[in-house]
Amino acid sequence: MREYAPEASFASWAFRFAASQEGVARVLSGMNTVEQVMDNTATFRDFRPITEEELGIIRQVTGIIEKHTPIPCTACSYCTHGCPKGIAIPEYFALYNSISRTTGSFSSHAVYYNNMSLRHGKASDCIGCRQCERACPQHLPITDYLKDVAAKFEAGSSFPTRK
Ligand code: SF4
Ligand code: SF4
């Protein structure tokens, strides 16, 4: 993306992609700075639909991201509000994904997981009520993923966790 359009922000790629889809009437954005507001308004002031060539670049990028993101969670946290066990679902998924991008030891991830699980439910505390899955806009099989998380972080753990 940088090579193809050095001046274009990543947000402008995303907006142009979203707004170019058939049937899309509005594109929403969260903005934290005036610079982001300026960038976004500039994108739509001179709106250019995404081209086939640019779509090919986006596909390359998403392929790279997907390869290193075994759990496609977007960290919206809609799933956590009704969890009777207070499981830190998106945080655990982010840790799990982070490991897949780590080449060396993941001992720091294990420490972070265990610190988190002192304040939240562990992945293995899940009782399978599936409230979270009904709330997830990505329709992720959260309960299955939590089993993967538990297998990764809790097997043979020598750290204290919340009872
Ligand atoms: S299925 Fe597990 S993670 Fe999901 S809401 Fe129920 S206890 Fe929480
Ligand atoms: S609702 Fe789904 S996408 Fe959102 S944080 Fe939970 S698991 Fe991730």
PDB file of C-alpha atoms in Angstrom, residues 58-72 97 100-101:
ATOM      1  CA  ILE A  58      -6.036  -5.139  -0.541  1.00  0.00           C
ATOM      2  CA  ARG A  59      -6.396  -8.886  -1.128  1.00  0.00           C
ATOM      3  CA  GLN A  60      -2.651  -9.325  -0.694  1.00  0.00           C
ATOM      4  CA  VAL A  61      -2.756  -7.394   2.574  1.00  0.00           C
ATOM      5  CA  THR A  62      -5.755  -9.257   3.963  1.00  0.00           C
ATOM      6  CA  GLY A  63      -4.056 -12.548   3.029  1.00  0.00           C
ATOM      7  CA  ILE A  64      -1.025 -11.594   5.120  1.00  0.00           C
ATOM      8  CA  ILE A  65      -3.194 -10.531   8.050  1.00  0.00           C
ATOM      9  CA  GLU A  66      -5.372 -13.664   7.937  1.00  0.00           C
ATOM     10  CA  LYS A  67      -2.314 -15.918   7.822  1.00  0.00           C
ATOM     11  CA  HIS A  68      -1.194 -14.523  11.154  1.00  0.00           C
ATOM     12  CA  THR A  69      -4.612 -14.106  12.772  1.00  0.00           C
ATOM     13  CA  PRO A  70      -6.028 -17.511  13.703  1.00  0.00           C
ATOM     14  CA  ILE A  71      -8.915 -15.875  15.594  1.00  0.00           C
ATOM     15  CA  PRO A  72     -10.534 -13.063  13.531  1.00  0.00           C
ATOM     16  CA  ASN A  97      -3.114 -14.175  17.861  1.00  0.00           C
ATOM     17  CA  SER A 100       1.133 -16.776  16.145  1.00  0.00           C
ATOM     18  CA  ARG A 101       3.235 -13.755  15.136  1.00  0.00           C
TER      19      ARG A 101
END
